[in-house]
Short mmCIF file of C-alpha atoms in Angstrom, two decimals:
data_model
loop_
_atom_site.label_atom_id
_atom_site.label_comp_id
_atom_site.label_asym_id
_atom_site.label_seq_id
_atom_site.Cartn_x
_atom_site.Cartn_y
_atom_site.Cartn_z
CA UNK A 1086 127.15 74.81 79.79
CA UNK A 1087 124.28 74.50 77.35
CA UNK A 1088 124.97 75.22 73.72
CA UNK A 1089 124.03 78.80 72.93
CA UNK A 1090 121.67 79.60 70.08
CA UNK A 1091 121.74 83.35 70.56
CA UNK A 1092 124.24 84.25 67.86
CA UNK A 1093 122.51 86.72 65.54
CA UNK A 1094 122.60 85.80 61.86
CA UNK A 1095 124.26 88.77 60.16
CA UNK A 1096 124.80 87.13 56.79
CA UNK A 1097 126.59 89.01 54.01
CA UNK A 1098 123.43 88.94 51.88
CA UNK A 1099 121.23 90.30 54.66
CA UNK A 1100 123.73 93.01 55.49
CA UNK A 1101 124.13 94.05 51.84
CA UNK A 1102 120.38 94.38 51.34
CA UNK A 1103 120.03 96.44 54.51
CA UNK A 1104 123.02 98.59 53.52
CA UNK A 1105 121.45 99.43 50.14
CA UNK A 1106 118.17 100.33 51.86
CA UNK A 1107 119.91 102.56 54.40
CA UNK A 1108 121.98 104.29 51.73
CA UNK A 1109 118.94 104.95 49.54
CA UNK A 1110 117.06 106.41 52.49
CA UNK A 1111 119.99 108.57 53.56
CA UNK A 1112 120.48 109.97 50.05
CA UNK A 1113 116.75 110.63 49.69
CA UNK A 1114 116.68 112.75 52.83
CA UNK A 1115 119.85 114.66 51.93
CA UNK A 1116 119.76 115.05 48.15
CA UNK A 1117 115.99 115.08 47.71
CA UNK A 1118 115.08 116.45 44.29
CA UNK A 1119 118.69 117.41 43.56
CA UNK A 1120 121.85 119.04 44.91
CA UNK A 1121 121.20 122.68 44.01
CA UNK A 1122 124.56 123.98 45.26
CA UNK A 1123 126.49 121.49 43.12
CA UNK A 1124 125.20 123.34 40.06
CA UNK A 1125 127.99 125.86 40.74
CA UNK A 1126 130.44 123.18 39.59
CA UNK A 1127 130.82 122.47 35.89
CA UNK A 1128 129.40 119.20 34.61
CA UNK A 1129 132.70 118.21 33.03
CA UNK A 1130 134.88 119.23 35.99
CA UNK A 1131 136.80 116.36 37.59
CA UNK A 1132 138.19 116.23 41.11
CA UNK A 1133 140.41 114.23 43.42
CA UNK A 1134 139.72 113.96 47.14
CA UNK A 1135 141.25 112.37 50.21
CA UNK A 1136 139.52 111.25 53.37
CA UNK A 1137 141.66 111.94 56.43
CA UNK A 1138 141.02 110.69 59.96
CA UNK A 1139 141.67 113.21 62.74
CA UNK A 1140 142.00 110.79 65.67
CA UNK A 1141 142.92 107.21 66.51
CA UNK A 1142 140.01 104.90 65.68
CA UNK A 1143 138.88 101.52 64.41
CA UNK A 1144 137.75 101.86 60.82
CA UNK A 1145 134.26 100.67 59.96
CA UNK A 1146 131.70 101.47 57.27
CA UNK A 1147 133.73 101.32 54.07
CA UNK A 1148 131.00 99.32 52.30
CA UNK A 1149 128.39 101.97 53.16
CA UNK A 1150 130.76 104.71 52.01
CA UNK A 1151 131.31 102.90 48.69
CA UNK A 1152 127.58 102.28 48.27
CA UNK A 1153 126.78 105.97 48.63
CA UNK A 1154 129.16 106.95 45.84
CA UNK A 1155 128.01 104.04 43.65
CA UNK A 1156 124.41 105.20 44.03
CA UNK A 1157 125.24 108.83 43.22
CA UNK A 1158 127.61 108.13 40.32
CA UNK A 1159 129.17 104.78 39.32
CA UNK A 1160 131.98 106.67 37.57
CA UNK A 1161 133.48 107.72 40.92
CA UNK A 1162 136.49 105.58 41.86
CA UNK A 1163 137.62 104.97 45.45
CA UNK A 1164 140.93 103.47 46.55
CA UNK A 1165 141.12 102.40 50.19
CA UNK A 1166 144.36 102.25 52.14
CA UNK A 1167 142.76 100.45 55.10
CA UNK A 1168 140.03 97.88 55.67
CA UNK A 1169 137.24 97.62 58.23
CA UNK A 1170 138.49 96.53 61.69
CA UNK A 1171 141.94 98.05 61.14
CA UNK A 1172 143.22 100.60 63.63
CA UNK A 1173 143.86 103.99 62.06
CA UNK A 1174 145.87 106.89 63.47
CA UNK A 1175 145.34 110.63 63.46
CA UNK A 1176 146.07 112.42 60.15
CA UNK A 1177 146.32 109.24 58.10
CA UNK A 1178 144.81 109.27 54.60
CA UNK A 1179 142.15 106.57 54.67
CA UNK A 1180 141.14 106.58 51.02
CA UNK A 1181 141.44 108.51 47.78
CA UNK A 1182 138.55 109.40 45.50
CA UNK A 1183 138.55 110.35 41.81
CA UNK A 1184 135.68 111.29 39.54
CA UNK A 1185 133.19 113.98 38.52
CA UNK A 1186 133.44 116.84 41.00
CA UNK A 1187 129.69 117.35 41.26
CA UNK A 1188 129.11 113.72 42.20
CA UNK A 1189 131.82 113.69 44.84
CA UNK A 1190 130.46 116.86 46.43
CA UNK A 1191 126.91 115.52 46.44
CA UNK A 1192 127.87 112.20 48.05
CA UNK A 1193 130.40 113.62 50.52
CA UNK A 1194 128.27 114.25 53.61
CA UNK A 1195 126.13 111.12 53.40
CA UNK A 1196 129.17 108.91 52.87
CA UNK A 1197 131.05 110.51 55.77
CA UNK A 1198 128.00 110.21 58.03
CA UNK A 1199 128.04 106.44 57.64
CA UNK A 1200 131.81 106.22 58.04
CA UNK A 1201 132.00 108.37 61.17
CA UNK A 1202 129.00 106.74 62.88
CA UNK A 1203 130.03 103.14 62.25
CA UNK A 1204 133.69 103.83 63.05
CA UNK A 1205 132.53 105.48 66.27
CA UNK A 1206 130.61 102.33 67.23
CA UNK A 1207 133.51 100.05 66.33
CA UNK A 1208 136.03 102.21 68.16
CA UNK A 1209 134.06 102.36 71.42
CA UNK A 1210 133.36 98.63 71.24
CA UNK A 1211 137.04 97.87 70.76
CA UNK A 1212 137.90 99.91 73.85
CA UNK A 1213 135.50 97.84 75.95
CA UNK A 1214 136.49 94.52 74.38
CA UNK A 1215 140.19 95.13 74.97
CA UNK A 1216 139.61 95.79 78.66
CA UNK A 1217 138.33 92.25 79.23
CA UNK A 1218 140.22 90.33 76.56
CA UNK A 1219 142.10 88.32 79.22
CA UNK A 1220 138.86 87.01 80.76
CA UNK A 1221 136.38 84.46 79.41
CA UNK A 1222 133.68 87.15 79.29
CA UNK A 1223 132.63 88.76 76.02
CA UNK A 1224 130.85 92.02 75.15
CA UNK A 1225 127.35 91.96 73.65
CA UNK A 1226 125.58 94.71 71.78
CA UNK A 1227 121.87 95.49 72.33
CA UNK A 1228 118.79 96.76 70.50
CA UNK A 1229 119.56 100.33 71.63
CA UNK A 1230 120.59 101.38 68.15
CA UNK A 1231 120.03 104.44 65.97
CA UNK A 1232 116.68 103.90 64.17
CA UNK A 1233 117.29 102.61 60.67
CA UNK A 1234 120.86 101.54 61.41
CA UNK A 1235 120.24 98.38 63.45
CA UNK A 1236 122.16 95.94 61.25
CA UNK A 1237 124.85 98.48 60.36
CA UNK A 1238 125.60 99.19 64.01
CA UNK A 1239 125.53 95.52 64.92
CA UNK A 1240 128.07 94.95 62.16
CA UNK A 1241 130.15 97.79 63.61
CA UNK A 1242 129.96 96.33 67.12
CA UNK A 1243 131.09 92.98 65.76
CA UNK A 1244 133.90 94.73 63.87
CA UNK A 1245 135.04 96.23 67.18
CA UNK A 1246 135.16 92.85 68.88
CA UNK A 1247 131.69 92.33 70.38
CA UNK A 1248 129.28 89.50 69.78
CA UNK A 1249 125.81 90.23 68.49
CA UNK A 1250 122.81 89.78 70.76
CA UNK A 1251 119.41 89.25 69.11
CA UNK A 1252 118.77 91.45 66.11
CA UNK A 1253 115.20 92.26 67.05
CA UNK A 1254 112.08 91.04 68.77
CA UNK A 1255 111.68 88.23 66.23
CA UNK A 1256 114.81 86.06 66.47
CA UNK A 1257 115.12 85.30 70.19
CA UNK A 1258 112.96 85.53 73.31
CA UNK A 1259 113.87 87.72 76.28
CA UNK A 1260 111.33 87.44 79.09
CA UNK A 1261 111.29 90.55 81.29
CA UNK A 1262 109.44 91.68 84.39
CA UNK A 1263 106.25 92.75 82.62
CA UNK A 1264 106.08 89.52 80.63
CA UNK A 1265 106.37 87.54 83.86
CA UNK A 1266 103.70 89.64 85.54
CA UNK A 1267 101.35 89.11 82.60
CA UNK A 1268 101.94 85.35 82.49
CA UNK A 1269 101.66 84.96 86.26
CA UNK A 1270 105.04 83.35 86.91
CA UNK A 1271 108.43 82.64 85.37
CA UNK A 1272 107.51 78.99 84.81
CA UNK A 1273 104.25 79.86 83.06
CA UNK A 1274 105.95 82.49 80.88
CA UNK A 1275 108.53 79.95 79.72
CA UNK A 1276 105.91 77.24 79.15
CA UNK A 1277 103.87 79.61 77.00
CA UNK A 1278 106.71 80.83 74.78
CA UNK A 1279 108.08 77.32 74.35
CA UNK A 1280 104.66 76.21 73.12
CA UNK A 1281 104.35 79.14 70.72
CA UNK A 1282 107.97 79.38 69.52
CA UNK A 1283 109.68 76.02 70.16
CA UNK A 1284 112.66 76.75 67.92
CA UNK A 1285 113.70 80.08 69.45
CA UNK A 1286 116.22 80.44 72.29
CA UNK A 1287 114.86 81.81 75.56
CA UNK A 1288 116.49 84.20 78.01
CA UNK A 1289 115.01 85.45 81.28
CA UNK A 1290 115.84 88.77 82.90
CA UNK A 1291 116.13 88.40 86.69
CA UNK A 1292 116.54 91.18 89.24
CA UNK A 1293 117.48 89.21 92.35
CA UNK A 1294 119.11 85.97 93.46
CA UNK A 1295 115.70 84.64 94.49
CA UNK A 1296 114.38 85.19 90.98
CA UNK A 1297 117.48 83.57 89.57
CA UNK A 1298 116.96 80.49 91.74
CA UNK A 1299 113.48 80.09 90.28
CA UNK A 1300 114.66 80.77 86.72
CA UNK A 1301 117.32 78.06 86.93
CA UNK A 1302 114.59 75.45 87.31
CA UNK A 1303 112.65 76.16 84.12
CA UNK A 1304 115.15 75.17 81.43
CA UNK A 1305 116.23 78.23 79.46
CA UNK A 1306 119.43 78.99 77.57
CA UNK A 1307 120.50 82.21 79.29
CA UNK A 1308 119.80 84.43 82.28
CA UNK A 1309 120.16 88.21 82.18
CA UNK A 1310 121.35 89.51 85.56
CA UNK A 1311 119.98 93.04 85.64
CA UNK A 1312 121.70 95.65 87.86
CA UNK A 1313 123.30 93.10 90.19
CA UNK A 1314 125.96 94.25 92.65
CA UNK A 1315 129.39 92.66 92.20
CA UNK A 1316 128.92 90.48 95.29
CA UNK A 1317 125.57 89.26 93.95
CA UNK A 1318 127.10 88.54 90.54
CA UNK A 1319 129.71 86.37 92.25
CA UNK A 1320 126.95 84.54 94.15
CA UNK A 1321 124.97 84.15 90.94
CA UNK A 1322 127.93 82.54 89.15
CA UNK A 1323 128.41 80.15 92.06
CA UNK A 1324 124.70 79.32 92.18
CA UNK A 1325 124.71 78.65 88.44
CA UNK A 1326 127.71 76.33 88.66
CA UNK A 1327 126.15 74.39 91.53
CA UNK A 1328 122.80 73.99 89.78
CA UNK A 1329 123.88 70.86 87.95
CA UNK A 1330 122.69 72.27 84.65
CA UNK A 1331 124.38 75.67 84.26
CA UNK A 1332 123.20 78.22 81.72
CA UNK A 1333 124.84 81.23 80.12
CA UNK A 1334 124.95 84.32 82.32
CA UNK A 1335 124.70 87.86 80.95
CA UNK A 1336 125.27 90.91 83.14
CA UNK A 1337 123.70 94.24 82.24
CA UNK A 1338 122.65 97.58 83.66
CA UNK A 1339 124.83 100.58 84.44
CA UNK A 1340 128.10 98.85 83.56
CA UNK A 1341 130.68 101.44 82.52
CA UNK A 1342 134.31 101.44 81.48
CA UNK A 1343 135.59 101.75 85.05
CA UNK A 1344 133.53 98.78 86.31
CA UNK A 1345 133.69 96.55 83.25
CA UNK A 1346 136.70 94.43 84.22
CA UNK A 1347 135.42 93.89 87.74
CA UNK A 1348 132.14 92.57 86.37
CA UNK A 1349 133.91 90.34 83.84
CA UNK A 1350 136.06 88.81 86.56
CA UNK A 1351 133.00 87.58 88.46
CA UNK A 1352 132.75 84.76 85.92
CA UNK A 1353 129.72 85.86 83.89
CA UNK A 1354 129.80 84.85 80.24
CA UNK A 1355 128.62 88.10 78.70
CA UNK A 1356 128.19 91.78 79.44
CA UNK A 1357 125.65 93.67 77.34
CA UNK A 1358 126.21 97.40 76.91
CA UNK A 1359 123.71 99.72 75.25
CA UNK A 1360 126.20 102.59 75.22
CA UNK A 1361 128.10 100.98 72.35
CA UNK A 1362 125.39 102.02 69.92
CA UNK A 1363 123.42 104.77 71.65
CA UNK A 1364 126.11 106.84 73.40
CA UNK A 1365 128.80 106.68 70.75
CA UNK A 1366 130.87 109.66 69.65
CA UNK A 1367 131.31 109.89 65.89
CA UNK A 1368 134.87 109.50 64.64
CA UNK A 1369 136.32 112.69 63.15
CA UNK A 1370 136.93 112.37 59.41
CA UNK A 1371 137.38 115.13 56.86
CA UNK A 1372 137.47 115.18 53.06
CA UNK A 1373 139.92 117.39 51.21
CA UNK A 1374 139.43 118.23 47.51
CA UNK A 1375 141.67 119.06 44.60
CA UNK A 1376 139.89 120.14 41.43
CA UNK A 1377 141.29 119.22 38.04
#
């Protein structure tokens, strides 16, 4: 199999910069010109709080949670009992918070929003990843993310056990039906993008075995098998192996929890699932206060 160049580059520096941007935006839309209700709490009043999870989950988003409180008030202290990627159980205390009561109240909702959303993504991803852990196939995320949370959700998917697909339209090429129609053919589409972007990996979406046969002749790194039946996926894997120069195969389209393992067992390398980031259910966390 050809060496894959599709691994998205989620560096710590890139993620930190995006996290700070997302936190600043989230606080701006929630706090605005100031938390008017917090004025009911005395400036000098201190508080302790605990974050409790109400269901089994995979924890994710602690850095975003910390960043919210740091932006609101650096005097707030947080002590975590778990780290990202750890499994947490219902009614466990996840962290403890100490500091000015006003600041904790102001930051509470925004911080929990990040924690529940990213834990939801990581938890759902882990459920899918565990179902196929005994196969060679791996789960991929997609670009079907909540606007403004692309990198955060890709981090969460990775935390849950998936691999990252391309981050956006700029770091890898995925040629789809309309691109092919515009270029005139699969071969011409590939020739054109190779000339314009010689350093980027190229993937072609195919919708039939006939299209796949043509795509195998043009020298790309990966084929996306869109909405293939199981029998056609098996034929596609066999065709790829017999080509003499096999590429990576990614299955996608309508793949759900009850069909995931069957698809993985066909021999495809990856399964991409948009539901990981667009159909997630937020993890249930609550914050309980004790005022000093």
